[in-house]
Structure formats: structure tokens, C-alpha cells
Coordinates of C-alpha atoms in Angstrom, one line a residue:
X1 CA 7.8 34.2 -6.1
X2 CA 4.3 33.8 -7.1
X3 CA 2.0 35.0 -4.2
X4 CA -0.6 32.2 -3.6
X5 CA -3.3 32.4 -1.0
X6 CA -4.0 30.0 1.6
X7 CA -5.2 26.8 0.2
X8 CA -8.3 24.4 1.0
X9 CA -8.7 21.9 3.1
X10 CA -6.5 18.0 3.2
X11 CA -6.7 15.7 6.2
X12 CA -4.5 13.6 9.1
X13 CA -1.8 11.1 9.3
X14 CA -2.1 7.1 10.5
X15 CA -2.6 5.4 7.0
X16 CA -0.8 5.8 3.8
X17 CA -1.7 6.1 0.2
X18 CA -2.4 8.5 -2.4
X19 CA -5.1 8.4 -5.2
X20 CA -4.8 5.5 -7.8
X21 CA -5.1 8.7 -10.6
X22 CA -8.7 9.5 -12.2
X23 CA -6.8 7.2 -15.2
X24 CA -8.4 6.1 -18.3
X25 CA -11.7 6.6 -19.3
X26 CA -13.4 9.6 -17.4
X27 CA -14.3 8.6 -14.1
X28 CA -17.4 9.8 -12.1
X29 CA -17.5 12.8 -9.7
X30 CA -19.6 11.2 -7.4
X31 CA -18.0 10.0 -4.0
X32 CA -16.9 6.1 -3.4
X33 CA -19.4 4.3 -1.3
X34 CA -17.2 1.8 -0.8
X35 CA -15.1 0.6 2.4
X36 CA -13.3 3.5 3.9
X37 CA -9.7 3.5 2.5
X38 CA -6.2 5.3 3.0
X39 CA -4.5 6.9 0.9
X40 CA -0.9 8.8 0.9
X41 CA 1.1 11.4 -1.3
X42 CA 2.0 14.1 -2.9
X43 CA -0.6 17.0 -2.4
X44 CA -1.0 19.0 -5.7
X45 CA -3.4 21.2 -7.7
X46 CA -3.6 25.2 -6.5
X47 CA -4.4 26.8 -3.5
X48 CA -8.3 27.2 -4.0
X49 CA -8.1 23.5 -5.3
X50 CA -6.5 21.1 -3.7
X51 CA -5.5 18.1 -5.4
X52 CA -3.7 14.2 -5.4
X53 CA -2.7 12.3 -8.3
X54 CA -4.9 14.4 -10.8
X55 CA -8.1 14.3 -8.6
X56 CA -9.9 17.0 -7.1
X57 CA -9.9 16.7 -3.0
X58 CA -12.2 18.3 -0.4
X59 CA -10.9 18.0 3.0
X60 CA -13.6 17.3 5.8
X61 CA -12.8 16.0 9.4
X62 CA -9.0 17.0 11.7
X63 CA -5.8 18.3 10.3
X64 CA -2.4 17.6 12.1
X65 CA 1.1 17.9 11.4
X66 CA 2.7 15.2 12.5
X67 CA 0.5 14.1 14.3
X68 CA -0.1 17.3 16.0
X69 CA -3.0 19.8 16.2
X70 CA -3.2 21.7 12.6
X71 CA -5.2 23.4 10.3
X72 CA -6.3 23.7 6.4
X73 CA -3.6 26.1 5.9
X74 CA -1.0 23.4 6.7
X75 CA -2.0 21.6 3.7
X76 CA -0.3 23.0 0.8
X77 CA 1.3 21.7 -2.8
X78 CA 4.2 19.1 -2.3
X79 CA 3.4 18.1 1.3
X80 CA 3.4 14.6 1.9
X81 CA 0.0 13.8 3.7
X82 CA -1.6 10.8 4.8
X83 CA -5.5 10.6 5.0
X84 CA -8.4 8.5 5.5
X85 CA -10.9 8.6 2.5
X86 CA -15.1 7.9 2.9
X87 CA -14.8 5.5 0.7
X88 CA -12.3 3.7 -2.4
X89 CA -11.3 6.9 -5.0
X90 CA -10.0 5.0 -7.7
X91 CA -11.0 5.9 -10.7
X92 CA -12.8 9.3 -9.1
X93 CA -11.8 12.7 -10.5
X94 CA -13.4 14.0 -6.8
X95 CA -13.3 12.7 -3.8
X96 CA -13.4 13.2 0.1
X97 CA -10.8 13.0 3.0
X98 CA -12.0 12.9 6.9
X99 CA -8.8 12.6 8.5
X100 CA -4.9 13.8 7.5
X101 CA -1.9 14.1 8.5
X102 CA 0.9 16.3 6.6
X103 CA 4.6 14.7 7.3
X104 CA 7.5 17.0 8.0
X105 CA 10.5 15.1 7.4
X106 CA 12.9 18.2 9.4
X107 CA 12.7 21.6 10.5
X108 CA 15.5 23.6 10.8
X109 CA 18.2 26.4 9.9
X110 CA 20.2 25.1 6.1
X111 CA 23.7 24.7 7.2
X112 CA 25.1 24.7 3.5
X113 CA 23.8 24.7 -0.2
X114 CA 25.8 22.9 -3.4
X115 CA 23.8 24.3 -6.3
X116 CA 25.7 22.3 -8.5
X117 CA 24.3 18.9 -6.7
X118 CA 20.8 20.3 -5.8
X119 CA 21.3 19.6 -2.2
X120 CA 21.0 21.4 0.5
X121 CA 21.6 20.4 4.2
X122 CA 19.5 20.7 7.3
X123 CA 20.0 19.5 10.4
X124 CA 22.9 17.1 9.5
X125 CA 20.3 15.8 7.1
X126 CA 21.0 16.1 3.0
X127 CA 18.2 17.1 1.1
X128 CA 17.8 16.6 -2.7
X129 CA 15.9 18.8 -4.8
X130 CA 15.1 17.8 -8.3
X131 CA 12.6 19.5 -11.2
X132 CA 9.0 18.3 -9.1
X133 CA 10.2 19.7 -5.6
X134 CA 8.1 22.4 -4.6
X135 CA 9.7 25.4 -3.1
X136 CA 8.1 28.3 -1.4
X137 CA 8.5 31.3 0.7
X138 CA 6.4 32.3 3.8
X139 CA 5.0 35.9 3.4
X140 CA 4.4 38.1 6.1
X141 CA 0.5 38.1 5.1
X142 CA 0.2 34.5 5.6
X143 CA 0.4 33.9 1.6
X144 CA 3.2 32.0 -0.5
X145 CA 5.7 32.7 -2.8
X146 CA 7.7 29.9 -5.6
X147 CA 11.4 30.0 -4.9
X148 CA 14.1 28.4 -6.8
X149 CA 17.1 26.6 -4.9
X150 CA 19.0 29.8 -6.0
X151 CA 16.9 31.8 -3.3
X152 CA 17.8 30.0 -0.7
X153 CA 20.9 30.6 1.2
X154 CA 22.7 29.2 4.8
X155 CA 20.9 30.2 7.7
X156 CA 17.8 30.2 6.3
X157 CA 15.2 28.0 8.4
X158 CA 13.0 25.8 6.4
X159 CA 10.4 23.2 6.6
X160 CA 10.8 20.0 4.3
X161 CA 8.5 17.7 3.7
X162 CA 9.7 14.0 1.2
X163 CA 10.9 10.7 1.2
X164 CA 13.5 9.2 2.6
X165 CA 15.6 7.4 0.0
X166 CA 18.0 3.9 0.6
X167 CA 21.0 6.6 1.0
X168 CA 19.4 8.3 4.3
X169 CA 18.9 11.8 2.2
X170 CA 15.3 13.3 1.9
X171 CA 14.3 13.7 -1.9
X172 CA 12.1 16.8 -1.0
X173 CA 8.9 17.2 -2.2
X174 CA 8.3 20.7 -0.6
X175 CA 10.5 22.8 1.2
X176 CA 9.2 25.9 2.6
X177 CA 11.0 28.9 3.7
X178 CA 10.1 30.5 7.2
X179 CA 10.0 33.8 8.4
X180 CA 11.8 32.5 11.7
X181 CA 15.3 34.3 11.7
X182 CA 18.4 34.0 13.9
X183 CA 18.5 34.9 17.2
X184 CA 14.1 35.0 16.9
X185 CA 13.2 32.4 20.1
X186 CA 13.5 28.7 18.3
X187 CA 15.7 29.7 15.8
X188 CA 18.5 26.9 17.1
X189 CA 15.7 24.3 17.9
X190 CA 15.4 20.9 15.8
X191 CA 12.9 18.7 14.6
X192 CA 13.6 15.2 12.7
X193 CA 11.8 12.8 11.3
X194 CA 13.4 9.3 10.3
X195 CA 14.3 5.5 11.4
X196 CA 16.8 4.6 13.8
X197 CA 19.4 2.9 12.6
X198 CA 22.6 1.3 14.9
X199 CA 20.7 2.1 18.0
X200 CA 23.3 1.6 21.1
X201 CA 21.2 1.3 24.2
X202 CA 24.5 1.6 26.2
X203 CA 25.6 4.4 24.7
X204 CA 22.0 5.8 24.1
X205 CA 22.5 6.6 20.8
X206 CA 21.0 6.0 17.7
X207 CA 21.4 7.7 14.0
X208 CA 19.4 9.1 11.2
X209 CA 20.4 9.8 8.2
X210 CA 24.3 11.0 8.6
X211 CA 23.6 12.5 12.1
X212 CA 24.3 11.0 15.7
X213 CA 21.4 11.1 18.1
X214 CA 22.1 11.7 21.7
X215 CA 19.2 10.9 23.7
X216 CA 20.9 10.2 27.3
X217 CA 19.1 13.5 28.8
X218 CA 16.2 13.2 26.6
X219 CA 12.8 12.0 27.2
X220 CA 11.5 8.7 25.2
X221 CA 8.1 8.1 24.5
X222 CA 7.6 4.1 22.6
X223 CA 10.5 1.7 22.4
X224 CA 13.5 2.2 20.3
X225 CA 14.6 -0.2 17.8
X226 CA 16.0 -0.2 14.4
X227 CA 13.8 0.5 11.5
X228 CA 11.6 2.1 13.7
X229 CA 10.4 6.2 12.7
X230 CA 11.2 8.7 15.8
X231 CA 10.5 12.6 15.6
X232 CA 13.4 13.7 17.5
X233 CA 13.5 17.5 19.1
X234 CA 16.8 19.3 20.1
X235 CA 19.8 21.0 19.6
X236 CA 22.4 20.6 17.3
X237 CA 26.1 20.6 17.5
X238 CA 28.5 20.0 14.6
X239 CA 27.1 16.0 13.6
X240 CA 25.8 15.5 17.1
X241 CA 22.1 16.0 17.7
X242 CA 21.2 16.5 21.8
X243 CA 17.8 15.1 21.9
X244 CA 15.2 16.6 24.6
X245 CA 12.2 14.4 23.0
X246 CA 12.1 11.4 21.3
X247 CA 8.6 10.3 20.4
X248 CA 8.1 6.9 18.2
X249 CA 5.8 7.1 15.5
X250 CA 3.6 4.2 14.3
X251 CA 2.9 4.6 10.7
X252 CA 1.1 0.8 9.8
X253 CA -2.1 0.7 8.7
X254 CA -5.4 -1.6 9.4
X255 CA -4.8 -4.8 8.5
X256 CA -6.2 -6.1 4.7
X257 CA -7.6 -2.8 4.5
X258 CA -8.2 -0.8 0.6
X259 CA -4.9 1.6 0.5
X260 CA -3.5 4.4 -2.7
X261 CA -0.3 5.5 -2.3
X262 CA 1.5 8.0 -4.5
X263 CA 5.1 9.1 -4.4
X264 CA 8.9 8.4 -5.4
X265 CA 10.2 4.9 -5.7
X266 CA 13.3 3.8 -3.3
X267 CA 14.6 1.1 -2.8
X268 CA 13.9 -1.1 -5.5
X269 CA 14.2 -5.0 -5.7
X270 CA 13.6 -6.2 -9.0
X271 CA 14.3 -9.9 -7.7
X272 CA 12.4 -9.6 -4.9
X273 CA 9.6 -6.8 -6.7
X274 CA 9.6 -4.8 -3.8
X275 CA 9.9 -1.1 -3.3
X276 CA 9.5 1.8 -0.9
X277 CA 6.9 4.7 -1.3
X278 CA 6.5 7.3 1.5
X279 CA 7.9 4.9 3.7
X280 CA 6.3 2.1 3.0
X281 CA 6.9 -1.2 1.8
X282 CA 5.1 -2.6 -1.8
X283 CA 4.9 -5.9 -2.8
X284 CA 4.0 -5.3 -6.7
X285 CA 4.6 -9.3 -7.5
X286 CA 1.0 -9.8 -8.1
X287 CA 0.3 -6.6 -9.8
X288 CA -0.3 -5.3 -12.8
X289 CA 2.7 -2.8 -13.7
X290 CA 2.6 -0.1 -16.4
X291 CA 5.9 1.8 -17.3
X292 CA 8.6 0.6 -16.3
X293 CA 9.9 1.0 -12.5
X294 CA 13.5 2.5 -11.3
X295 CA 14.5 4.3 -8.3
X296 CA 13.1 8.5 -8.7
X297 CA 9.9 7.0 -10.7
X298 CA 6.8 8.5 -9.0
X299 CA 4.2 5.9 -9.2
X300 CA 1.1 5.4 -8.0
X301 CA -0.3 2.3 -6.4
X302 CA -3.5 0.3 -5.5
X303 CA -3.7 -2.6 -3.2
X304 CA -4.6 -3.6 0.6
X305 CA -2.5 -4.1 3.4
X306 CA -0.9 -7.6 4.4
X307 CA -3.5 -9.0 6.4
X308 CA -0.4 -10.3 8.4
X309 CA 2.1 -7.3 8.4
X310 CA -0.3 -3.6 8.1
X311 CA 3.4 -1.8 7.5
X312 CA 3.1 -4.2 3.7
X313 CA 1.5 -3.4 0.8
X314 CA 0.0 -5.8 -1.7
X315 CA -0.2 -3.9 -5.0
X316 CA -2.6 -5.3 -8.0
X317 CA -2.0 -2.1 -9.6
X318 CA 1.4 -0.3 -10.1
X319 CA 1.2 3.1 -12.5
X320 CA 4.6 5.4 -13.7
X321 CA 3.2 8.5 -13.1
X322 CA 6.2 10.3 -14.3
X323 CA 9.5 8.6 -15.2
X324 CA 12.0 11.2 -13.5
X325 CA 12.6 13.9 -11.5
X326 CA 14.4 15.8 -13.3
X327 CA 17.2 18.4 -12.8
X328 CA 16.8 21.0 -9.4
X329 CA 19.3 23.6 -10.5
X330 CA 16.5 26.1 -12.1
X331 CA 17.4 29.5 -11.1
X332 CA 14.2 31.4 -12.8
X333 CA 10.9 30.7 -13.3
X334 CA 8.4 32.5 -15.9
X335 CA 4.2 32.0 -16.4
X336 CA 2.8 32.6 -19.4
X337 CA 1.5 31.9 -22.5
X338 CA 3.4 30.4 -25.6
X339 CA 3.9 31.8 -28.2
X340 CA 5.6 29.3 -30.4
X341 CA 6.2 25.8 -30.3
X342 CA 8.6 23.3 -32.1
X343 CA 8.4 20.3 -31.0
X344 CA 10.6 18.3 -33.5
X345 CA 13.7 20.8 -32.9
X346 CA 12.9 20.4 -29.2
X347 CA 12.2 24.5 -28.4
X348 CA 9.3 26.5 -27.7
X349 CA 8.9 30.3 -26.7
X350 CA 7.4 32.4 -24.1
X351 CA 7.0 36.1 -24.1
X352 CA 10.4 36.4 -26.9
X353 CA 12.1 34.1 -25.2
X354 CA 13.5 31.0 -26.3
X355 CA 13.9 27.8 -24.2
X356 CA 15.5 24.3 -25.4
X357 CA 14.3 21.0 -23.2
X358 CA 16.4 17.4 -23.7
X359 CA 15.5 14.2 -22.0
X360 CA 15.6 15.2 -18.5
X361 CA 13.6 18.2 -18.7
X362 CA 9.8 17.5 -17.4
X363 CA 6.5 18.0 -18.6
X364 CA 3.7 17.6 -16.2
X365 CA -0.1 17.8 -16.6
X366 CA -2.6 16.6 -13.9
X367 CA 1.2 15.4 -12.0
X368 CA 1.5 12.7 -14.8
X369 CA 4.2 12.7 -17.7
X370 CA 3.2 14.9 -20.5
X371 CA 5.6 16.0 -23.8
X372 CA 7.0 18.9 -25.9
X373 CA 4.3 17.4 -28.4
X374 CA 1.5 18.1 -26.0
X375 CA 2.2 21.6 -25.8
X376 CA 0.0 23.9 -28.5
X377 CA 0.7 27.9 -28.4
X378 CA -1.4 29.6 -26.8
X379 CA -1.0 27.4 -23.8
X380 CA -0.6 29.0 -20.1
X381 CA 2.7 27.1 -18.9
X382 CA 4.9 27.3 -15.2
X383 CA 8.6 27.2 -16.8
X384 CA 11.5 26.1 -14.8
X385 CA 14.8 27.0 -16.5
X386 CA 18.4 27.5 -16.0
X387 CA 19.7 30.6 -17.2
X388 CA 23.4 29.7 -16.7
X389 CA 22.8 27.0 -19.5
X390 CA 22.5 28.6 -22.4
X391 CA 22.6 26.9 -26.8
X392 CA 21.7 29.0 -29.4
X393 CA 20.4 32.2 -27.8
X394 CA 17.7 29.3 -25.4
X395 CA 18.0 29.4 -22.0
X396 CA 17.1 25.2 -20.7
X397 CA 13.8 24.6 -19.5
X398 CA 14.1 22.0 -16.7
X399 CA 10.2 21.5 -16.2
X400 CA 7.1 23.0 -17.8
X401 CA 3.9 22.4 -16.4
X402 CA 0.7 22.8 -17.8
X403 CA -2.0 25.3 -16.3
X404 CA -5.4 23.5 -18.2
X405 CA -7.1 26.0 -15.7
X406 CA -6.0 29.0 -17.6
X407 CA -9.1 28.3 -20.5
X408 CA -11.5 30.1 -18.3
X409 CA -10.5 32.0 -15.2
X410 CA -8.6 35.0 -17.1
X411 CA -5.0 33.6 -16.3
X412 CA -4.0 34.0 -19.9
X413 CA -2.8 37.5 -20.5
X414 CA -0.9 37.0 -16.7
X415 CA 2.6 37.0 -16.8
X416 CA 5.6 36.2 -14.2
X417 CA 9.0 35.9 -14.2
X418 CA 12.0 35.2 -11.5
X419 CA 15.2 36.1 -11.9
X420 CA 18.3 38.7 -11.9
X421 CA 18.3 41.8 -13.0
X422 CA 21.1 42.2 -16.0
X423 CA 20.5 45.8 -16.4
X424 CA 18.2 48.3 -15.4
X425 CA 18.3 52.4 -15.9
X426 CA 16.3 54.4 -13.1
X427 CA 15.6 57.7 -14.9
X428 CA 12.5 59.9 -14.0
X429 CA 9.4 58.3 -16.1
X430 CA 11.8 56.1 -18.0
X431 CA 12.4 53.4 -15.2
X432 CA 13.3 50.0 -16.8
X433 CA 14.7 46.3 -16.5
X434 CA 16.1 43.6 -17.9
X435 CA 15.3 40.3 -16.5
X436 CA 16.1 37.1 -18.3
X437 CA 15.8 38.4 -21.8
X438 CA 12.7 40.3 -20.3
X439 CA 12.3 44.0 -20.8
X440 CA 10.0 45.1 -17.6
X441 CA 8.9 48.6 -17.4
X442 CA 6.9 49.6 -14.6
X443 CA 2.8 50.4 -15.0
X444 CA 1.9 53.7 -13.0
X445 CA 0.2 51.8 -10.2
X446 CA 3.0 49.1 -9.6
X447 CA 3.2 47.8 -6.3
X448 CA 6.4 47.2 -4.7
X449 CA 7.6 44.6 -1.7
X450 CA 11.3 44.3 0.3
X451 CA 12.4 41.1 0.3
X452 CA 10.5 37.7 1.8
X453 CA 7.3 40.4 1.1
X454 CA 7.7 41.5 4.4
X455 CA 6.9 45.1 4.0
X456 CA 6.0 47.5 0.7
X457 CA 8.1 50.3 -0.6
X458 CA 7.8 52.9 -2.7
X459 CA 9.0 53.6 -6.3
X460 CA 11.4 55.1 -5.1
X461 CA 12.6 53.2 -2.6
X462 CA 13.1 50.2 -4.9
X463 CA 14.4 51.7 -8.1
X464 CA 17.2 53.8 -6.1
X465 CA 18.2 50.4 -4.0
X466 CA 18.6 48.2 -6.7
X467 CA 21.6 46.7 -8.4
X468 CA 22.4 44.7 -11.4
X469 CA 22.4 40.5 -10.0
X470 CA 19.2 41.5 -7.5
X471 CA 17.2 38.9 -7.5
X472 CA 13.2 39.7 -8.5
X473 CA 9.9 38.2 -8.9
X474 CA 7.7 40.6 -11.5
X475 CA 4.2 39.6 -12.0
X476 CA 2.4 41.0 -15.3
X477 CA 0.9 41.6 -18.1
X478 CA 3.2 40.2 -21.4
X479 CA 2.9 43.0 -24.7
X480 CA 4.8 42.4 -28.1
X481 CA 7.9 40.2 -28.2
X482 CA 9.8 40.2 -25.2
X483 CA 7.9 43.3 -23.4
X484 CA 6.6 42.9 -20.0
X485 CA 5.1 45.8 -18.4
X486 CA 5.4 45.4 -14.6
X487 CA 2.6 45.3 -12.0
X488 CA 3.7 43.8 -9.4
X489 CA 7.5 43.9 -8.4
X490 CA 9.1 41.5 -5.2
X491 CA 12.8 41.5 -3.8
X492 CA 14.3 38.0 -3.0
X493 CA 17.4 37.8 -0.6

């Protein structure tokens, strides 16, 4: 819903870690001239700025995508990337990556969508979305649009990037919504990501998540083993993947070497005080831990590798980032700037419209845990609700994110909302909408797009093809109360 432009720069795959946050007391600008370190996670910030774990990153050096030839534009919110740094970036609120690698965890056509779980499934793979999973649309003009899970439907061929959790499903982090449609040429292909679990050499089969690899006809590229991370391309049929590559990847990093990693927690041992982060395994029994640790946490780590095992890490430093995911069924999204806030009854407003939040709802500023107490009107916020959960006349806000960047680049004043129309009347030079409590009247020079931005229409054109349950982006300019007036207007499927 929200077109962004093509981002800056990240880097390549081999190492792991993300950025051990710009925490505490305000840390320098100036790049580490440490030891070279890795780092792995969540890719944040905006597409002119590029960001991990609240710090600012510049990307210098090769881009690939799984290892294979990429560019900048690869690089965008919610991938999962692994880089090489110039130097440590703890405690750095800027620093430099020379090498990275964005991980795709699948790549294929949705087979099926339960709104009610936030799942989706691709590829025989089951993918959870939760409140911090980015969601996007590929435009025709090479720029991107925010979804909700609600715009997505079966048959649609996506692009996820995550984590593989102890169950064998993906927890998203991004999923990105191609252009690539049936019957296009590799429409039915398939590519995987994930370890091989119950390989039968006999057999030659092996599985990932809940789907059965076939690999007789395929070729292999490393040895197969359990535990060990494949990409797998082919065709699939029913549960039954028929490979025609398998490729093993090697993910460990150099020995006793500095590492920052950043992601969701899986896989946690409290007896043992191990978890998994992006694949990787943390010893935190040596470290110093703040907030407390459960499975979904996204946490950030510092530490080296095993000088023994470069696939272990040895945290000293263990940071809750943010304490939960949240809840994925959002099916609107509005930007803005609040106009009330009441923090002790738990609501605030936006443009005349109400929203409630509970104890699953999240706040995020600089990708770390914020509150309803943080927010101050006047704020520019990215609101996540669910409109088909409604208590006293509020619609539920399942995240709200803070925009700090709104202070002085004329973002306040902007408006957008996603949504369905309720009701609209197309009359000559009366043309109006209602969208989520949202009256929308067109400006005179409103642009207008089909749906997945693919082409413009006219005034016409739009207003006499739509119906009441389309569902719309509108990007704006918010008047008094709840009135919007419309500059920009975008069909979603």
C-alpha cells in the first residue's frame, strides 16, 4: 500500500549477526576500527535509510541472494541478511557493511491462507505472520507497496524471507508479493530453503519442514546429512517436492571471530541456556541477559564464535529487543498524525478515529519495545489494526510504530489509509468514500492505479468500477476530524 522507492545499499551472506543496538548512552557515529566482525538480522529503517537494530547502515562491497549475484535493490525492510562489517558496531548508531547476503527462506505460488491463524502456505511450507512481519507488494515501476495478510490470496507467488522455528514453519519476517502470474514462464517453479531432516539415502529422500523431497533425478551439489541447510529447486506435487537441484549451504562462521546477531528466539533451553537465532545456535550461559527470554522474543546478541564449533555462539551479551510478536490478522493500515492520546484507558486517535491496544498489541521505535505512554499527539505513527474487532466505536490496533523521522522531512500533514470501502456515492463533482471510518473525497488532480499499480486509470475508470468491500490504499492529506481528502488512490486484488 504505501509506494516506497528502491532502498540503499546492505551486503552478502557467509557470517551471521545483527547489530548489538546503538543501546544506552549515545554512541559515536564514527566507524569501528576494530577486527572485522559479522553480523545477522532483521533489515529495517526506510528505503533511503537502511537500517539494523536501530543503527544507520551504508552498504559497500557485493550483494547476493542466497548466495547468488544481487543488487542494492534486493535489500529491503524485513529481509534477513547476513554481512561482514569493517570493524565491531556495537554501540555505533552508523556503521559499514562490505559483504551481504539476503536469505530467502522459499519462493513460490501460496497454496492456501487461514486468516484466522496468520498462516499462510507455500510450497508445502507453513508460514506465520505475526504484528513485525513485513509485507509488501511488487509494483510494476520497480517500487513497493505495504500489504496486510488480507491482500494476499491463493495463487499469488511470493518471496519470504524468516526463521525457521522448532515446529519446521517459517515465522516471516518479510514476504513480498511478485508480479510473476500463472501460466507467466516459472510460475510452477520452486525454491526452498531449510535442513534436512530423515534423510533416506535409499530412498533418496529427505524432508523440510512438512514436505517430502525427492531428489532421485536431481542434481546434488555437497553432502546430505541431517541438520544440514539445502536450497532445493523444483516442482511441486501435492506434499511431494521433485527436486532438479539440491545445493548445500554452509552457513558457519570463522572460528572465535567478533559476531551480532539479531532476530526471533527458537528453540529455547532454559536448562541448557541455549537458543536459536537465524539459524544459529547461542550459548547465553556466560552472558549477561536483560529481559527475560521465551520463544518469539527478538533479541539481540553479542559474542564470538566457538573457537571449536564456528556454527556456536558464545554470547556475553543477550538484549529483549521486543518481547512479542504480536497478532498478524491486521486487515488495514493508516499513517498519520495523532491526534489524541490516552494512555491510562489504553486508546488513542488518528484522523477521528479511535483505536484500543491490550497486551499483545506492539509498539516499536528504533525496532525495540516502546509503550502507549511513549506516544505524545502530534506524533507521525504506522498503525496496524483489525477492523473486524471492534469495543466501543475503536477499531484494535495490533502495532504502532513510531516515525521519529516525521520532525523534519514534511511527513506530518501526510496521510494513508488501507482498507475497504463501506460506502461510496460516484456523482458528478460530488465523488466520495468511506474507508474505515474515513471520509475520502478526491482532490482535482488525484491520481489513480488498477490493482498491484500495474497501470493508471482515469477518474472515471475507477469511480464507475468500484464496489462497496474493494479493497484500497489512499494516500493524503488529513483535514478536520475524520476528513481525508484523496491524492493518491490504489486498487488491491
Amino acid at each position: 500500500m504505501n509506494p516506497i522507492p528502491l532502498r540503499l545499499p546492505f551486503a552478502s551472506l557467509v557470517a551471521m549477526t545483527l547489530i548489538s543496538a546503538c543501546g544506552g548512552g549515545g554512541g559515536s557515529t564514527a566507524e569501528a576500527t576494530l577486527a572485522p566482525a559479522s553480523v545477522a538480522g532483521v533489515v529495517s529503517g526506510s528505503p533511503g535509510a537502511l537500517s539494523l537494530g536501530g543503527a544507520a547502515m551504508t552498504v559497500s562491497g557485493p550483494v547476493t541472494v542466497n548466495g547468488k549475484s544481487g543488487s542494492i535493490a534486493d535489500v529491503q525492510p524485513g529481509d534477513v541478511i547476513v554481512a561482514s562489517t569493517r570493524g565491531q558496531t556495537a554501540g555505533l548508531s552508523a556503521y559499514t557493511v562490505t559483504a551481504t547476503d539476503v536469505r530467502i527462506e522459499v519462493e513460490s505460488a501460496v497454496s492456501s491462507i487461514d486468516l484466522a491463524a496468520s498462516t499462510l502456505v507455500v510450497a508445502g511450507q507453513t508460514v506465520q505472520v505475526d504484528a513485525l512481519t513485513q509485507l509488501y507488494d511488487d509494483n510494476a515501476d520497480d517500487s513497493y507497496s505495504s500489504l496486510t495478510l488480507a491482500d494476499f490470496a491463493a495463487g499469488d507467488y511470493v518471496e519470504v524471507s524468516g526463521a525457521r522455528q522448532a515446529s519446521g514453519a517459517i515465522l516471516a519476517t518479510r514476504i513480498e508479493r511478485k508480479r510473476l502470474r500463472a501460466g507467466q514462464p516459472g510460475y510452477t517453479g520452486i525454491e526452498l530453503y531449510g535442513d534436512i531432516a530423515g534423510l533416506d539415502s535409499s530412498a533418496r529422500r529427505f524432508g523440510i519442514g512438512s514436505l517430502q523431497v525427492d531428489y532421485a533425478g536431481a542434481s546434488v551439489e555437497g553432502l546430505l546429512a541431517d541438520g544440514v541447510r539445502v536450497e532445493v529447486n523444483g516442482t511441486l506435487d501435492g506434499s511431494l517436492l521433485t527436486a532438479s537441484r539440491v545445493e548445500v549451504k554452509r552457513a558457519e562462521g570463522q572460528r572465535s571471530a567478533e559476531v551480532e546477531v539479531e532476530g526471533p528466539v527458537s528453540d529455547l533451553d532454559p536448562a541448557a541456556q541455549t537458543f536459536r537465532a537465524l539459524g544459529y545456535r547461542v550459548s547465553y550461559a556466560g552472558a549477561r541477559v536483560r529481559g527475560t527470554l521465551v520463544d518469539g522474543a527478538r533479541i539481540e546478541v553479542e559474542g564470538r564464535f566457538d573457537a571449536a564449533d564456528a556454527s556456536l555462539i558464545l554470547a556475553r551479551d543477550v538484549k529483549v529487543k521486543q518481547r512479542r510478536g504480536g497478532d498478524g490478522r491486521a486487515d488495514g493500515e493508516v499513517k498519520g498524525a495523532l491526534s489524541a492520546v490516552d494512555a491510562a484507558a489504553g486508546t488513542f486517535e488518528l484522523g477521528g478515529t479511535g483505536y484500543f491496544v491490550d497486551s499483545a498489541t506492539v509498539f516499536d521505535r528504533d525496532d525495540s519495545d516502546a509503550t502507549l505512554a511513549d506516544l505524545r499527539v502530534g506524533d507521525y505513527v504506522e498503525v496496524k489494526f483489525r477492523s473486524t474487532r471492534v469495543e466501543a466505536g475503536r477499531l484494535y490496533a495490533t502495532k504502532v510504530a513510531f516515525d521519529d523521522r516525521a520532525d523534519g522531512d514534511g511527513r506530518i500533514g501526510e496521510f494513508e489509509i488501507e482498507g475497504g470501502v463501506s460506502a461510496f456515492v460516484d456523482a458528478p463533482g460530488s465523488r466520495q468514500m468511506s474507508l474505515n471510518g474515513y471520509v475520502v473525497t478526491p482532490s482535482d488532480s488525484a491520481r489513480y492505479y488498477g490493482s498491484r499499480n500495474d497501470h493508471p486509470l482515469t477518474a472515471d475508470q475507477f469511480w464507475n468500477g468500484l464496489s462497496v468491500g474493494q479493497r484500497l490504499e489512499v494516500k493524503g492529506t488529513l483535514g478536520a476530524g475524520n476528513a481525508v481528502t484523496g491524492l493518491r488512490f490504489e486498487l488491491e486484488d
